[in-house]
C-alpha atoms as a PDB file:
ATOM      1  CA  UNK A   1     139.539  -8.423 127.998  1.00  0.00           C
ATOM      2  CA  UNK A   2     135.845  -7.716 127.616  1.00  0.00           C
ATOM      3  CA  UNK A   3     133.398  -6.937 124.854  1.00  0.00           C
ATOM      4  CA  UNK A   4     132.456  -3.257 124.992  1.00  0.00           C
ATOM      5  CA  UNK A   5     129.867  -2.933 122.222  1.00  0.00           C
ATOM      6  CA  UNK A   6     128.598  -4.254 118.968  1.00  0.00           C
ATOM      7  CA  UNK A   7     127.426  -2.188 116.019  1.00  0.00           C
ATOM      8  CA  UNK A   8     124.362  -2.610 113.834  1.00  0.00           C
ATOM      9  CA  UNK A   9     123.946  -0.774 110.554  1.00  0.00           C
ATOM     10  CA  UNK A  10     120.437   0.694 110.321  1.00  0.00           C
ATOM     11  CA  UNK A  11     118.369   1.965 107.393  1.00  0.00           C
ATOM     12  CA  UNK A  12     116.161   4.540 109.142  1.00  0.00           C
ATOM     13  CA  UNK A  13     117.937   6.034 112.142  1.00  0.00           C
ATOM     14  CA  UNK A  14     114.887   7.694 113.718  1.00  0.00           C
ATOM     15  CA  UNK A  15     112.800   4.524 113.412  1.00  0.00           C
ATOM     16  CA  UNK A  16     115.622   2.456 114.941  1.00  0.00           C
ATOM     17  CA  UNK A  17     116.131   4.964 117.772  1.00  0.00           C
ATOM     18  CA  UNK A  18     112.408   4.828 118.589  1.00  0.00           C
ATOM     19  CA  UNK A  19     112.536   1.010 118.581  1.00  0.00           C
ATOM     20  CA  UNK A  20     115.599   0.748 120.834  1.00  0.00           C
ATOM     21  CA  UNK A  21     114.164   3.415 123.140  1.00  0.00           C
ATOM     22  CA  UNK A  22     111.084   1.184 123.449  1.00  0.00           C
ATOM     23  CA  UNK A  23     113.327  -1.767 124.293  1.00  0.00           C
ATOM     24  CA  UNK A  24     114.861   0.326 127.082  1.00  0.00           C
ATOM     25  CA  UNK A  25     118.125   1.618 125.635  1.00  0.00           C
ATOM     26  CA  UNK A  26     119.310   5.111 126.585  1.00  0.00           C
ATOM     27  CA  UNK A  27     121.003   7.341 123.990  1.00  0.00           C
ATOM     28  CA  UNK A  28     124.456   8.496 125.122  1.00  0.00           C
ATOM     29  CA  UNK A  29     125.875  10.341 122.120  1.00  0.00           C
ATOM     30  CA  UNK A  30     125.635  10.918 118.390  1.00  0.00           C
ATOM     31  CA  UNK A  31     128.784  11.242 116.293  1.00  0.00           C
ATOM     32  CA  UNK A  32     127.964  12.914 112.954  1.00  0.00           C
ATOM     33  CA  UNK A  33     130.197  12.763 109.871  1.00  0.00           C
ATOM     34  CA  UNK A  34     130.461  15.218 106.969  1.00  0.00           C
ATOM     35  CA  UNK A  35     129.081  12.696 104.465  1.00  0.00           C
ATOM     36  CA  UNK A  36     125.751  12.464 106.340  1.00  0.00           C
ATOM     37  CA  UNK A  37     126.649   9.257 108.142  1.00  0.00           C
ATOM     38  CA  UNK A  38     126.494   8.994 111.908  1.00  0.00           C
ATOM     39  CA  UNK A  39     127.085   6.703 114.852  1.00  0.00           C
ATOM     40  CA  UNK A  40     124.746   6.658 117.837  1.00  0.00           C
ATOM     41  CA  UNK A  41     125.890   5.127 121.119  1.00  0.00           C
ATOM     42  CA  UNK A  42     123.321   3.465 123.371  1.00  0.00           C
ATOM     43  CA  UNK A  43     123.306   1.539 126.636  1.00  0.00           C
ATOM     44  CA  UNK A  44     120.763  -0.217 128.822  1.00  0.00           C
ATOM     45  CA  UNK A  45     119.983   1.517 132.145  1.00  0.00           C
ATOM     46  CA  UNK A  46     121.996  -0.955 134.271  1.00  0.00           C
ATOM     47  CA  UNK A  47     125.056  -0.899 132.008  1.00  0.00           C
ATOM     48  CA  UNK A  48     127.980   1.353 132.951  1.00  0.00           C
ATOM     49  CA  UNK A  49     128.816   2.433 129.395  1.00  0.00           C
ATOM     50  CA  UNK A  50     127.928   2.135 125.716  1.00  0.00           C
ATOM     51  CA  UNK A  51     126.950  -1.388 124.627  1.00  0.00           C
ATOM     52  CA  UNK A  52     125.212  -0.841 121.279  1.00  0.00           C
ATOM     53  CA  UNK A  53     126.236   1.365 118.372  1.00  0.00           C
ATOM     54  CA  UNK A  54     123.786   2.190 115.586  1.00  0.00           C
ATOM     55  CA  UNK A  55     125.606   2.931 112.331  1.00  0.00           C
ATOM     56  CA  UNK A  56     123.635   5.060 109.869  1.00  0.00           C
ATOM     57  CA  UNK A  57     125.038   5.366 106.339  1.00  0.00           C
ATOM     58  CA  UNK A  58     122.221   6.676 104.120  1.00  0.00           C
ATOM     59  CA  UNK A  59     124.410   6.619 101.001  1.00  0.00           C
ATOM     60  CA  UNK A  60     124.821   2.834 101.333  1.00  0.00           C
ATOM     61  CA  UNK A  61     121.080   2.205 100.855  1.00  0.00           C
ATOM     62  CA  UNK A  62     118.835  -0.151 102.835  1.00  0.00           C
ATOM     63  CA  UNK A  63     120.305  -2.698 105.214  1.00  0.00           C
ATOM     64  CA  UNK A  64     120.278  -6.320 104.098  1.00  0.00           C
ATOM     65  CA  UNK A  65     120.626  -8.503 107.175  1.00  0.00           C
ATOM     66  CA  UNK A  66     122.639 -11.621 106.454  1.00  0.00           C
ATOM     67  CA  UNK A  67     125.080 -13.784 108.336  1.00  0.00           C
ATOM     68  CA  UNK A  68     123.963 -12.332 111.660  1.00  0.00           C
ATOM     69  CA  UNK A  69     122.079 -14.720 113.950  1.00  0.00           C
ATOM     70  CA  UNK A  70     120.988 -12.599 116.931  1.00  0.00           C
ATOM     71  CA  UNK A  71     122.026 -10.859 120.116  1.00  0.00           C
ATOM     72  CA  UNK A  72     120.580 -11.475 123.568  1.00  0.00           C
ATOM     73  CA  UNK A  73     119.458  -9.252 126.411  1.00  0.00           C
ATOM     74  CA  UNK A  74     119.070 -10.610 129.940  1.00  0.00           C
ATOM     75  CA  UNK A  75     115.873  -9.459 131.654  1.00  0.00           C
ATOM     76  CA  UNK A  76     114.792  -9.811 135.272  1.00  0.00           C
ATOM     77  CA  UNK A  77     111.193 -10.788 134.449  1.00  0.00           C
ATOM     78  CA  UNK A  78     110.250 -11.882 130.947  1.00  0.00           C
ATOM     79  CA  UNK A  79     106.525 -11.442 131.670  1.00  0.00           C
ATOM     80  CA  UNK A  80     107.022  -7.851 132.870  1.00  0.00           C
ATOM     81  CA  UNK A  81     109.306  -7.105 129.912  1.00  0.00           C
ATOM     82  CA  UNK A  82     106.770  -8.434 127.405  1.00  0.00           C
ATOM     83  CA  UNK A  83     104.061  -6.279 128.979  1.00  0.00           C
ATOM     84  CA  UNK A  84     106.286  -3.176 128.824  1.00  0.00           C
ATOM     85  CA  UNK A  85     107.382  -3.807 125.234  1.00  0.00           C
ATOM     86  CA  UNK A  86     103.808  -4.356 124.075  1.00  0.00           C
ATOM     87  CA  UNK A  87     102.708  -1.143 125.833  1.00  0.00           C
ATOM     88  CA  UNK A  88     105.545   0.644 123.977  1.00  0.00           C
ATOM     89  CA  UNK A  89     104.041  -0.496 120.655  1.00  0.00           C
ATOM     90  CA  UNK A  90     106.596  -3.241 119.982  1.00  0.00           C
ATOM     91  CA  UNK A  91     105.678  -6.791 118.956  1.00  0.00           C
ATOM     92  CA  UNK A  92     107.626  -9.419 120.921  1.00  0.00           C
ATOM     93  CA  UNK A  93     106.977 -13.087 120.222  1.00  0.00           C
ATOM     94  CA  UNK A  94     105.446 -15.503 122.704  1.00  0.00           C
ATOM     95  CA  UNK A  95     107.413 -16.702 125.709  1.00  0.00           C
ATOM     96  CA  UNK A  96     109.231 -20.005 125.159  1.00  0.00           C
ATOM     97  CA  UNK A  97     110.890 -22.581 127.441  1.00  0.00           C
ATOM     98  CA  UNK A  98     113.691 -23.951 125.229  1.00  0.00           C
ATOM     99  CA  UNK A  99     115.352 -25.796 128.132  1.00  0.00           C
ATOM    100  CA  UNK A 100     112.138 -27.169 129.620  1.00  0.00           C
ATOM    101  CA  UNK A 101     110.253 -25.888 132.677  1.00  0.00           C
ATOM    102  CA  UNK A 102     113.420 -25.541 134.791  1.00  0.00           C
ATOM    103  CA  UNK A 103     115.434 -23.725 132.114  1.00  0.00           C
ATOM    104  CA  UNK A 104     115.483 -20.149 130.871  1.00  0.00           C
ATOM    105  CA  UNK A 105     112.400 -18.315 129.623  1.00  0.00           C
ATOM    106  CA  UNK A 106     112.999 -16.647 126.273  1.00  0.00           C
ATOM    107  CA  UNK A 107     111.255 -14.785 123.485  1.00  0.00           C
ATOM    108  CA  UNK A 108     112.226 -13.095 120.230  1.00  0.00           C
ATOM    109  CA  UNK A 109     111.889  -9.542 119.021  1.00  0.00           C
ATOM    110  CA  UNK A 110     112.735  -8.134 115.572  1.00  0.00           C
ATOM    111  CA  UNK A 111     114.120  -4.621 115.144  1.00  0.00           C
ATOM    112  CA  UNK A 112     113.047  -2.434 112.183  1.00  0.00           C
ATOM    113  CA  UNK A 113     115.829  -3.796 109.937  1.00  0.00           C
ATOM    114  CA  UNK A 114     115.158  -7.445 110.821  1.00  0.00           C
ATOM    115  CA  UNK A 115     117.888  -8.002 113.411  1.00  0.00           C
ATOM    116  CA  UNK A 116     116.773 -10.678 115.888  1.00  0.00           C
ATOM    117  CA  UNK A 117     116.938  -9.977 119.617  1.00  0.00           C
ATOM    118  CA  UNK A 118     116.545 -12.780 122.151  1.00  0.00           C
ATOM    119  CA  UNK A 119     115.188 -11.777 125.560  1.00  0.00           C
ATOM    120  CA  UNK A 120     116.278 -14.183 128.309  1.00  0.00           C
ATOM    121  CA  UNK A 121     115.111 -14.632 131.906  1.00  0.00           C
ATOM    122  CA  UNK A 122     117.467 -17.084 133.614  1.00  0.00           C
ATOM    123  CA  UNK A 123     116.051 -19.599 136.096  1.00  0.00           C
ATOM    124  CA  UNK A 124     116.758 -19.214 139.833  1.00  0.00           C
ATOM    125  CA  UNK A 125     120.492 -19.663 140.287  1.00  0.00           C
ATOM    126  CA  UNK A 126     121.343 -17.710 137.146  1.00  0.00           C
ATOM    127  CA  UNK A 127     122.881 -18.553 133.825  1.00  0.00           C
ATOM    128  CA  UNK A 128     124.511 -21.950 133.399  1.00  0.00           C
ATOM    129  CA  UNK A 129     128.285 -21.858 133.531  1.00  0.00           C
ATOM    130  CA  UNK A 130     130.452 -23.997 131.232  1.00  0.00           C
ATOM    131  CA  UNK A 131     131.989 -27.040 132.843  1.00  0.00           C
ATOM    132  CA  UNK A 132     135.750 -27.029 133.382  1.00  0.00           C
ATOM    133  CA  UNK A 133     137.537 -29.012 130.715  1.00  0.00           C
END
């Protein structure tokens, strides 16, 4: 089994598409519905298929984010990513070292509806693996 995508409901589809384009997502397809709703499938350049679905339901009103903590995106270089995001007009937070100087480098980014995105650069050797139990 594997996770194939997760879906976020968005208030303003064009604003969200511009934001996720700035993050680096590529639009794959839009699936329109007769009631004015739509789904938009996105993926990051190194991903083989859709990984994020934006759900736009104008009739449901503005999104109220609740009960959702965040999702994370692995980046090769956090410094380079922060430079690129800032140049794209986005506002990432400052780099953090939550695991100390030998741990991952992270920062936070908010999308237009308030969903939190964690950007993670793993230390040399990659992501920690859970110990066998």
